[in-house]
Coordinates of N, CA and C in Angstrom, one line a residue:
Chain E
G1497 N 7.4 -4.6 -16.3 CA 7.2 -5.1 -14.7 C 5.7 -5.0 -14.5
N1498 N 4.9 -6.1 -13.6 CA 3.4 -5.9 -13.4 C 3.0 -4.6 -13.1
S1499 N 1.7 -4.6 -13.3 CA 0.7 -3.1 -13.1 C -0.6 -3.6 -13.0
V1500 N -1.0 -2.8 -12.1 CA -2.2 -2.8 -11.7 C -3.2 -1.6 -12.2
T1501 N -4.1 -1.6 -12.9 CA -4.9 -0.4 -13.2 C -6.3 -0.5 -12.7
Q1502 N -6.7 0.9 -12.1 CA -8.0 0.8 -11.6 C -8.7 2.0 -11.8
M1503 N -10.1 2.3 -12.0 CA -10.6 3.4 -12.4 C -10.3 4.4 -11.7
E1504 N -10.2 5.5 -12.7 CA -10.0 6.8 -12.1 C -11.2 7.2 -11.4
G1505 N -10.6 8.2 -10.2 CA -11.7 8.7 -9.4 C -11.6 10.4 -9.9
P1506 N -12.3 11.1 -8.9 CA -13.1 10.6 -7.7 C -14.3 10.2 -8.3
V1507 N -14.9 8.9 -7.3 CA -16.2 8.7 -7.7 C -17.2 9.1 -6.4
T1508 N -18.4 9.9 -6.9 CA -19.4 10.3 -5.9 C -20.7 9.7 -6.2
L1509 N -21.0 9.2 -5.0 CA -22.4 8.6 -5.0 C -23.6 9.0 -3.9
S1510 N -24.7 8.7 -4.0 CA -25.4 8.9 -3.0 C -25.5 7.9 -2.1
E1511 N -25.9 8.2 -0.7 CA -25.7 7.0 0.5 C -27.0 5.9 -0.2
E1512 N -26.5 4.6 -0.1 CA -27.6 3.5 -0.5 C -27.4 3.3 -1.9
A1513 N -26.3 3.9 -2.7 CA -26.2 3.7 -4.1 C -25.5 2.0 -4.2
F1514 N -25.3 1.7 -5.4 CA -24.5 0.5 -5.5 C -22.9 1.0 -6.2
L1515 N -22.0 0.3 -5.6 CA -20.9 0.7 -6.0 C -20.2 -0.4 -7.0
T1516 N -19.4 0.0 -7.9 CA -18.2 -0.7 -8.7 C -17.2 -0.2 -8.5
I1517 N -15.9 -0.4 -8.4 CA -14.7 0.1 -8.8 C -14.1 -0.9 -9.4
N1518 N -13.9 -0.7 -10.6 CA -13.1 -1.7 -11.6 C -11.5 -1.7 -11.3
C1519 N -11.0 -3.1 -11.3 CA -9.5 -3.3 -11.3 C -8.7 -4.5 -12.2
T1520 N -8.0 -4.1 -13.0 CA -7.3 -5.2 -13.8 C -5.8 -5.5 -13.2
Y1521 N -5.3 -6.5 -13.6 CA -3.9 -6.7 -13.3 C -3.0 -7.1 -14.3
T1522 N -1.8 -7.3 -14.5 CA -1.1 -7.6 -15.8 C 0.0 -8.9 -15.3
A1523 N -0.1 -9.4 -14.1 CA 0.7 -10.2 -13.8 C 0.4 -11.8 -14.5
T1524 N 1.1 -12.6 -14.8 CA 0.9 -13.8 -15.4 C 0.8 -14.7 -14.0
G1525 N 0.2 -15.9 -14.5 CA 0.1 -16.9 -13.4 C -1.1 -16.7 -12.3
Y1526 N -1.0 -16.8 -11.2 CA -2.1 -16.8 -10.1 C -1.4 -15.9 -9.2
P1527 N -1.5 -14.5 -9.3 CA -1.2 -13.5 -8.1 C -2.4 -13.7 -7.1
S1528 N -2.0 -13.4 -5.9 CA -2.6 -13.1 -4.9 C -3.5 -11.8 -4.9
L1529 N -4.5 -11.1 -4.7 CA -5.1 -9.9 -5.0 C -5.9 -9.1 -3.9
F1530 N -5.5 -8.2 -3.9 CA -6.0 -7.3 -2.4 C -6.8 -6.2 -2.8
W1531 N -7.7 -5.7 -1.9 CA -8.4 -4.4 -1.7 C -7.8 -3.9 -0.5
Y1532 N -7.4 -2.8 -0.6 CA -6.8 -1.7 0.5 C -7.6 -0.6 0.8
V1533 N -7.8 -0.2 1.9 CA -8.7 1.0 1.9 C -7.8 2.1 3.0
Q1534 N -8.2 3.5 2.5 CA -7.2 4.5 3.4 C -8.3 5.3 3.6
Y1535 N -8.6 5.5 4.9 CA -9.3 6.7 5.5 C -8.6 7.8 5.7
P1536 N -8.9 9.1 5.6 CA -8.6 10.5 6.0 C -7.6 10.5 6.9
G1537 N -6.1 10.7 6.8 CA -5.1 10.7 7.7 C -4.7 9.5 8.3
E1538 N -5.1 8.6 7.6 CA -4.5 7.3 8.1 C -3.9 6.3 7.1
G1539 N -3.2 5.4 7.5 CA -2.4 4.6 6.4 C -3.3 3.5 5.9
L1540 N -2.8 2.8 5.1 CA -3.4 1.7 4.6 C -4.1 0.5 5.3
Q1541 N -5.4 -0.1 5.2 CA -5.6 -1.1 5.8 C -6.3 -2.1 4.9
L1542 N -6.1 -3.2 5.1 CA -6.6 -4.5 4.0 C -8.1 -4.5 4.2
L1543 N -9.0 -4.2 3.2 CA -10.4 -4.3 3.2 C -10.7 -6.0 3.2
L1544 N -10.0 -6.6 1.8 CA -10.1 -8.1 1.6 C -9.0 -8.5 0.7
K1545 N -9.2 -9.7 0.3 CA -8.2 -10.3 -0.4 C -8.8 -11.6 -1.0
A1546 N -8.1 -12.4 -2.2 CA -8.6 -13.4 -2.6 C -7.2 -14.3 -3.3
T1547 N -7.0 -15.4 -3.0 CA -5.5 -16.0 -3.1 C -5.5 -16.7 -4.4
K1548 N -6.7 -17.1 -4.8 CA -6.8 -18.1 -6.2 C -8.0 -17.9 -7.2
A1549 N -8.0 -18.4 -8.0 CA -8.8 -18.0 -9.3 C -10.4 -18.4 -8.6
D1550 N -11.5 -17.5 -8.8 CA -12.7 -18.0 -8.7 C -13.0 -17.3 -7.1
D1551 N -12.1 -17.3 -6.3 CA -12.3 -17.0 -5.0 C -13.0 -15.7 -4.7
K1552 N -13.8 -15.6 -3.8 CA -14.8 -14.3 -3.4 C -14.0 -13.6 -2.3
G1553 N -13.5 -12.6 -1.9 CA -13.1 -11.9 -0.8 C -14.5 -10.9 -0.2
S1554 N -14.5 -10.9 0.7 CA -15.6 -10.1 1.4 C -15.5 -9.5 2.7
N1555 N -15.6 -8.3 3.0 CA -15.7 -7.8 4.3 C -16.3 -6.5 4.4
K1556 N -17.5 -6.1 5.4 CA -18.0 -5.0 5.7 C -18.9 -4.6 4.5
G1557 N -19.5 -5.7 3.8 CA -20.3 -5.8 3.0 C -19.9 -5.5 1.6
F1558 N -18.4 -5.3 1.4 CA -17.7 -5.2 0.2 C -17.2 -6.4 -0.3
E1559 N -17.3 -6.7 -1.7 CA -17.2 -8.1 -2.2 C -16.3 -8.1 -3.6
A1560 N -15.3 -8.8 -3.8 CA -14.5 -8.9 -5.0 C -14.3 -10.4 -5.5
T1561 N -14.4 -10.5 -6.8 CA -14.2 -12.1 -6.8 C -13.1 -12.0 -8.0
Y1562 N -12.1 -13.0 -7.8 CA -10.7 -13.3 -8.5 C -11.2 -13.7 -9.7
R1563 N -11.1 -13.1 -11.2 CA -11.6 -13.5 -12.2 C -10.3 -13.9 -13.2
K1564 N -9.8 -14.9 -13.1 CA -8.5 -15.2 -13.9 C -8.4 -15.0 -15.5
E1565 N -9.8 -15.1 -16.1 CA -10.1 -15.0 -17.6 C -10.1 -13.6 -18.0
T1566 N -10.5 -12.8 -17.2 CA -10.6 -11.6 -17.4 C -9.2 -10.3 -16.9
T1567 N -8.6 -11.1 -15.9 CA -7.5 -10.7 -15.1 C -8.0 -9.5 -14.2
S1568 N -9.5 -9.6 -13.6 CA -10.0 -8.3 -13.0 C -10.2 -9.1 -11.4
F1569 N -10.5 -7.9 -10.8 CA -10.8 -8.2 -9.3 C -11.7 -6.7 -9.0
H1570 N -13.0 -6.9 -9.5 CA -13.4 -5.7 -9.2 C -14.4 -5.6 -7.8
L1571 N -14.1 -4.3 -7.4 CA -14.8 -4.3 -6.1 C -16.1 -3.7 -6.1
E1572 N -17.1 -4.4 -5.4 CA -18.5 -4.2 -5.2 C -18.9 -3.9 -3.8
K1573 N -19.9 -3.1 -3.6 CA -21.0 -2.9 -2.6 C -22.5 -2.8 -2.8
G1574 N -23.3 -3.3 -2.5 CA -24.5 -3.3 -2.5 C -25.4 -2.0 -2.2
S1575 N -24.9 -1.5 -1.2 CA -25.5 -0.2 -0.5 C -24.5 0.6 0.2
V1576 N -24.0 1.6 -0.6 CA -22.9 2.3 0.3 C -23.5 3.4 1.3
Q1577 N -22.3 3.8 2.4 CA -22.9 4.4 3.4 C -21.8 5.8 3.4
V1578 N -22.1 6.6 4.2 CA -21.2 7.9 4.1 C -19.9 7.5 4.7
S1579 N -19.9 6.5 5.6 CA -18.7 6.1 6.6 C -17.9 5.3 5.6
D1580 N -18.2 4.9 4.2 CA -17.4 4.2 3.1 C -16.5 5.4 2.6
S1581 N -16.8 6.4 2.9 CA -15.9 7.5 2.1 C -14.1 7.4 2.7
A1582 N -13.5 7.1 1.3 CA -12.3 6.8 1.6 C -11.5 6.4 0.2
V1583 N -10.0 6.3 0.2 CA -9.4 6.1 -1.1 C -9.2 4.6 -1.0
Y1584 N -9.6 3.7 -2.2 CA -9.4 2.2 -2.3 C -8.5 2.1 -3.0
F1585 N -7.4 1.1 -2.8 CA -6.4 0.6 -3.6 C -6.5 -0.8 -4.0
C1586 N -6.3 -1.1 -5.2 CA -6.2 -2.6 -5.7 C -5.0 -3.0 -5.6
A1587 N -4.4 -4.3 -5.2 CA -3.1 -4.5 -5.4 C -3.1 -5.8 -5.7
E1588 N -1.8 -6.5 -6.3 CA -1.5 -7.7 -6.5 C -0.2 -8.3 -6.0
G1589 N 0.1 -9.2 -5.5 CA 1.3 -10.0 -5.1 C 1.5 -11.3 -5.8
S1590 N 2.3 -11.1 -6.8 CA 2.7 -12.2 -7.6 C 4.1 -12.3 -7.3
S1591 N 4.8 -11.5 -7.0 CA 6.5 -11.8 -6.4 C 6.6 -12.0 -4.9
A1592 N 7.3 -13.0 -4.6 CA 7.4 -13.4 -3.2 C 8.0 -12.2 -2.3
S1593 N 8.2 -11.3 -2.8 CA 8.8 -10.1 -1.9 C 8.0 -8.8 -2.2
K1594 N 6.9 -8.5 -3.2 CA 6.6 -7.2 -3.4 C 4.9 -7.3 -3.6
I1595 N 4.5 -6.3 -3.2 CA 3.2 -5.9 -3.7 C 2.9 -4.8 -4.3
I1596 N 2.1 -4.8 -5.5 CA 2.2 -3.8 -6.3 C 0.8 -3.2 -6.3
F1597 N 0.8 -1.7 -6.2 CA -0.6 -1.1 -6.1 C -1.1 -0.4 -7.4
G1598 N -2.4 -0.4 -7.2 CA -3.0 0.8 -8.2 C -2.9 2.3 -7.7
S1599 N -3.3 3.0 -8.8 CA -3.0 4.3 -8.3 C -4.3 5.0 -7.2
G1600 N -5.1 4.0 -7.0 CA -6.2 4.5 -6.0 C -7.3 5.3 -6.4
T1601 N -8.5 5.1 -5.9 CA -9.8 5.6 -6.5 C -10.5 6.5 -5.4
R1602 N -10.7 7.4 -5.1 CA -11.5 8.2 -4.1 C -12.7 8.0 -4.0
L1603 N -13.4 7.7 -3.0 CA -14.7 7.4 -3.1 C -15.5 8.5 -2.1
S1604 N -16.3 9.2 -2.7 CA -17.1 10.0 -1.8 C -18.6 9.8 -1.7
I1605 N -19.2 9.6 -0.8 CA -20.7 9.3 -0.4 C -21.6 10.4 0.2
R1606 N -22.4 10.9 -0.5 CA -23.1 12.3 -0.1 C -24.4 11.7 0.6
P1607 N -24.6 12.3 1.9 CA -25.8 12.0 2.6 C -27.2 12.1 1.7
Chain K
D874 N -3.8 -4.1 16.7 CA -3.3 -3.1 15.6 C -2.0 -3.7 15.8
A875 N -1.2 -3.6 14.3 CA 0.2 -3.9 14.3 C 0.7 -2.6 14.9
G876 N 2.2 -3.1 15.6 CA 2.9 -2.0 16.3 C 3.9 -1.6 15.1
I877 N 3.5 -0.5 14.5 CA 4.3 0.2 13.6 C 4.3 1.6 14.1
T878 N 5.5 2.1 14.2 CA 5.8 3.6 14.5 C 6.6 4.4 13.5
Q879 N 6.2 5.4 13.3 CA 7.1 6.1 11.8 C 7.4 7.2 12.4
S880 N 8.9 7.7 12.4 CA 9.1 9.1 12.9 C 10.1 9.6 12.2
P881 N 10.0 11.0 11.7 CA 8.9 12.2 12.3 C 7.8 11.8 11.3
R882 N 6.5 12.4 11.9 CA 5.3 12.1 11.1 C 5.4 13.4 10.1
H883 N 6.0 14.7 10.5 CA 6.0 15.7 9.7 C 7.4 16.3 9.4
K884 N 7.7 16.6 8.4 CA 9.1 17.3 8.2 C 9.1 18.0 7.1
V885 N 9.8 19.3 7.2 CA 9.9 20.3 6.1 C 11.6 20.7 6.3
T886 N 12.1 20.3 5.0 CA 13.7 20.6 5.0 C 13.9 21.3 3.5
E887 N 15.1 21.8 3.5 CA 15.6 22.4 2.3 C 16.3 21.3 1.1
T888 N 16.1 21.9 0.0 CA 16.8 21.0 -1.1 C 18.3 21.0 -0.5
G889 N 18.8 19.4 -0.9 CA 20.0 19.4 -0.6 C 20.7 18.7 0.7
T890 N 19.6 18.8 1.5 CA 19.9 18.5 2.8 C 19.6 16.8 3.1
P891 N 20.4 16.2 4.0 CA 20.0 14.6 4.0 C 18.6 14.5 5.2
V892 N 17.9 13.7 5.1 CA 16.7 13.2 5.7 C 16.7 11.6 6.0
T893 N 16.4 11.5 6.9 CA 16.4 10.1 7.5 C 15.0 9.8 7.9
L894 N 14.1 8.8 7.6 CA 13.0 8.5 8.2 C 13.0 7.1 9.0
R895 N 12.3 6.9 9.9 CA 12.6 5.8 10.8 C 11.3 5.0 10.8
C896 N 11.4 3.7 10.8 CA 10.1 2.9 10.9 C 10.5 1.8 11.9
H897 N 9.7 1.7 12.9 CA 10.0 0.9 14.1 C 8.6 -0.2 14.4
Q898 N 9.1 -1.3 14.2 CA 8.1 -2.4 14.4 C 8.3 -3.1 15.9
T899 N 7.2 -3.7 16.3 CA 7.1 -4.5 17.4 C 6.9 -5.9 17.3
E900 N 6.5 -6.2 16.1 CA 5.8 -7.5 15.8 C 7.0 -8.8 15.3
N901 N 8.2 -8.0 15.1 CA 9.4 -9.0 15.0 C 9.0 -9.9 13.4
H902 N 8.3 -9.0 12.8 CA 8.1 -9.6 11.3 C 9.2 -9.4 10.5
R903 N 9.4 -10.2 9.6 CA 10.8 -10.5 8.7 C 10.9 -9.2 7.6
Y904 N 9.7 -9.3 6.8 CA 9.5 -8.4 5.6 C 9.3 -6.9 6.1
M905 N 10.0 -5.8 5.7 CA 9.5 -4.3 6.0 C 9.8 -3.6 4.6
Y906 N 8.8 -2.6 4.2 CA 8.9 -1.9 3.2 C 8.9 -0.4 3.5
W907 N 9.3 0.3 2.3 CA 9.2 1.9 2.0 C 8.4 1.9 1.0
Y908 N 7.0 2.8 0.9 CA 6.4 3.0 -0.3 C 6.4 5.0 0.2
R909 N 6.1 5.3 -1.1 CA 5.8 6.8 -1.2 C 4.3 6.8 -1.6
Q910 N 3.5 7.8 -1.5 CA 2.4 8.0 -1.9 C 2.2 9.3 -2.4
D911 N 2.0 9.4 -3.9 CA 1.7 10.8 -4.2 C 0.3 10.8 -5.4
P912 N -0.1 11.8 -5.6 CA -1.5 11.9 -6.4 C -1.4 11.6 -7.7
G913 N -2.4 10.5 -8.0 CA -2.2 9.9 -9.5 C -1.3 8.8 -9.8
H914 N -0.5 8.5 -8.7 CA 0.4 7.5 -8.7 C 0.3 6.4 -7.8
G915 N -0.6 6.7 -6.6 CA -0.7 5.5 -5.7 C 0.2 5.5 -5.0
L916 N 0.8 3.9 -4.6 CA 1.9 3.7 -3.5 C 2.8 3.2 -4.6
R917 N 4.2 3.8 -4.4 CA 5.2 2.9 -5.0 C 6.1 2.7 -4.3
L918 N 6.8 1.1 -4.4 CA 7.9 0.9 -3.7 C 8.8 1.5 -3.9
I919 N 9.7 1.8 -2.8 CA 11.0 2.4 -2.9 C 12.1 1.4 -2.4
H920 N 12.3 0.9 -1.3 CA 13.0 -0.2 -1.0 C 12.2 -1.3 -0.1
Y921 N 12.6 -2.4 0.2 CA 12.2 -3.4 0.8 C 13.1 -4.1 1.6
S922 N 12.9 -4.9 2.6 CA 13.7 -5.6 3.5 C 13.5 -7.1 3.6
Y923 N 14.0 -8.1 3.5 CA 13.7 -9.5 3.9 C 14.3 -9.9 4.9
G924 N 15.0 -9.1 5.9 CA 15.7 -9.5 6.9 C 17.1 -8.6 7.4
V925 N 17.5 -8.9 8.6 CA 18.5 -7.9 8.9 C 20.0 -7.8 7.9
K926 N 20.0 -6.8 7.3 CA 21.0 -6.3 6.4 C 20.9 -7.1 5.2
D927 N 19.7 -7.6 4.7 CA 19.1 -8.0 3.6 C 18.0 -6.9 3.0
T928 N 18.4 -6.1 2.1 CA 17.3 -5.3 1.3 C 17.5 -5.3 -0.2
D929 N 16.5 -4.6 -0.8 CA 16.5 -4.8 -2.6 C 15.8 -3.2 -2.8
K930 N 16.0 -3.2 -4.0 CA 15.4 -2.3 -4.6 C 13.8 -2.2 -5.0
G931 N 13.1 -1.2 -4.7 CA 11.7 -1.3 -5.7 C 11.9 -0.7 -6.8
E932 N 10.6 0.0 -7.3 CA 10.5 0.7 -8.5 C 10.9 2.3 -8.6
V933 N 10.9 2.8 -7.5 CA 11.5 4.0 -7.2 C 12.7 4.4 -6.2
S934 N 13.8 3.7 -6.4 CA 14.8 3.6 -5.5 C 15.7 4.8 -5.7
D935 N 15.8 5.4 -7.1 CA 16.9 6.4 -7.0 C 16.7 7.4 -6.2
G936 N 17.9 7.8 -5.6 CA 17.8 9.3 -4.6 C 17.6 8.4 -3.2
Y937 N 17.3 7.4 -3.0 CA 17.0 6.6 -1.5 C 18.2 5.5 -1.4
S938 N 18.2 5.6 0.1 CA 19.0 4.3 0.5 C 18.4 3.8 1.7
V939 N 18.5 2.5 2.1 CA 17.8 2.2 3.3 C 18.9 1.3 4.2
S940 N 18.7 1.0 5.2 CA 19.4 0.1 6.4 C 18.5 -0.5 7.1
R941 N 18.7 -1.9 7.3 CA 18.2 -2.4 8.6 C 19.1 -3.4 9.3
S942 N 19.7 -2.6 10.5 CA 20.6 -3.3 11.3 C 20.2 -4.2 12.5
K943 N 18.6 -4.0 12.7 CA 18.2 -4.6 13.6 C 16.7 -5.2 13.0
T944 N 16.3 -6.2 13.5 CA 14.8 -6.7 13.0 C 13.7 -5.6 13.2
E945 N 13.8 -5.0 14.0 CA 12.3 -4.0 14.6 C 12.9 -2.5 13.8
D946 N 13.8 -2.3 13.2 CA 14.0 -0.8 12.5 C 14.3 -0.8 11.2
F947 N 13.9 0.0 10.4 CA 14.1 0.3 9.0 C 14.1 1.7 8.5
L948 N 15.4 2.0 8.2 CA 15.7 3.4 8.1 C 15.3 3.7 6.7
L949 N 15.0 5.1 6.2 CA 15.2 5.5 4.6 C 15.8 6.6 4.7
T950 N 16.8 6.9 3.8 CA 17.7 8.2 3.8 C 17.6 8.5 2.5
L951 N 17.6 9.7 2.4 CA 17.5 10.7 1.3 C 18.7 11.3 1.4
E952 N 19.9 11.2 0.9 CA 21.1 11.7 0.8 C 21.2 12.9 0.8
S953 N 20.5 13.7 -0.1 CA 20.5 14.8 -0.8 C 19.2 15.4 -1.0
A954 N 18.0 15.9 -0.2 CA 16.7 15.7 -0.8 C 16.3 16.7 -1.8
T955 N 15.2 16.5 -2.6 CA 15.1 17.5 -3.9 C 13.6 17.5 -3.8
S956 N 13.3 18.4 -4.4 CA 11.8 18.7 -4.4 C 10.8 17.8 -4.7
S957 N 11.3 17.0 -5.9 CA 10.7 15.8 -6.3 C 10.3 14.5 -5.0
Q958 N 11.0 14.8 -4.1 CA 11.2 14.0 -3.1 C 9.9 14.2 -2.2
T959 N 9.4 15.4 -2.4 CA 8.1 15.8 -1.5 C 7.1 14.7 -1.7
S960 N 6.6 14.1 -0.7 CA 5.9 13.2 -0.6 C 5.1 13.0 0.8
V961 N 4.0 11.9 0.8 CA 4.1 11.1 2.1 C 4.6 9.5 2.1
Y962 N 5.4 9.4 3.0 CA 5.9 8.1 3.0 C 5.6 7.1 4.0
F963 N 5.4 5.9 3.5 CA 4.6 4.7 4.5 C 5.6 3.4 4.5
C964 N 5.6 3.3 5.8 CA 6.4 2.0 6.0 C 5.4 1.0 6.4
A965 N 5.7 -0.1 5.8 CA 4.7 -1.3 5.7 C 5.7 -2.5 6.2
I966 N 4.8 -3.4 7.0 CA 5.4 -4.8 7.4 C 4.5 -5.9 7.0
S967 N 5.3 -7.0 7.0 CA 4.5 -8.4 6.7 C 4.6 -9.5 7.5
E968 N 3.3 -10.0 7.8 CA 3.5 -11.1 8.8 C 3.4 -12.5 8.0
S969 N 3.7 -12.6 6.8 CA 3.8 -13.8 6.2 C 5.0 -14.5 5.9
G970 N 6.1 -13.8 6.6 CA 7.3 -14.5 6.4 C 8.0 -14.8 5.3
D971 N 8.0 -16.0 4.6 CA 8.4 -16.2 3.5 C 7.7 -15.9 2.3
R972 N 6.4 -15.6 2.6 CA 5.2 -15.6 1.5 C 4.5 -14.4 1.8
P973 N 5.1 -13.1 1.7 CA 4.7 -11.9 1.8 C 3.4 -11.7 1.0
N974 N 3.7 -12.4 -0.6 CA 2.7 -12.1 -1.6 C 1.2 -12.6 -1.5
T975 N 1.1 -13.7 -0.3 CA -0.4 -14.4 0.2 C -0.9 -13.3 1.3
G976 N 0.0 -12.8 1.8 CA -0.5 -12.0 3.2 C -0.6 -10.7 3.2
E977 N -1.2 -10.2 4.3 CA -1.5 -8.9 4.6 C -0.3 -8.0 4.7
L978 N -0.3 -6.4 4.3 CA 0.6 -5.7 4.7 C 0.0 -4.9 5.7
F979 N 0.8 -4.3 7.0 CA 0.1 -3.7 7.8 C 1.2 -2.3 7.9
F980 N 0.3 -1.0 7.8 CA 0.9 0.1 7.4 C 1.2 1.3 8.7
G981 N 2.1 1.9 8.7 CA 2.2 2.7 9.5 C 1.3 4.0 9.0
E982 N 1.4 5.0 10.0 CA 0.6 6.2 9.8 C 1.2 7.2 8.5
G983 N 2.3 6.9 8.3 CA 2.7 7.8 7.0 C 3.9 8.9 7.7
S984 N 4.7 9.2 7.0 CA 5.4 10.6 7.3 C 5.4 11.8 5.9
R985 N 5.0 12.9 6.4 CA 4.8 13.6 5.3 C 6.1 14.7 5.1
L986 N 6.8 14.4 4.1 CA 8.1 15.3 4.0 C 7.9 16.2 2.7
T987 N 8.1 17.4 3.2 CA 8.3 18.8 2.1 C 9.5 19.1 2.1
V988 N 9.9 19.1 0.7 CA 11.1 19.6 0.4 C 11.1 20.9 -0.4
L989 N 12.0 21.8 0.4 CA 11.8 23.4 -0.3 C 12.6 23.6 -1.1

């Protein structure tokens, strides 16, 4: 079946550092791609999405570009803040009824 | 915020006992999902529903059953709980109707289950 692979955590950065979290997928065709974020003690919430190749999703300073040629959807932010500390999940929706999640990457930001 | 309520939020039970988790939505969305979250595995789909009385299996459905007798409620049942089912369970709903793969999932706050 399809799968999503994202970089292992935890990732620890200093405030204002540049962030990249890698994500690749195996689905063929043109799945929709998502990044979800989970803050401590909460459920997941959508951070951004892209539904076709070369689209860029963005929200709260985070960006990710749908790269069909490398089957990737890497998450980036130019200057992270302490409030960005959370677990980040990459996901793909190629099936009409399921969304497949990666294993999550825990991000900690030091003041 | 999407109206999704999970109950109970925390439960401790013993091996071999039945457990039912409830997900209630006030959004009238067609699709509902049950996921489990475990360290190193992320979220894995257990079962999902695409309408009243319409359900299907996900990738880790063994040992679980579901029922959806009303649009707003999706029940997850562990017929005989095992320690391997200790996890955090999340319910999610989709607002995209027939095309949830292009839409957003809204998640409940989770139900933490411990099986001793």
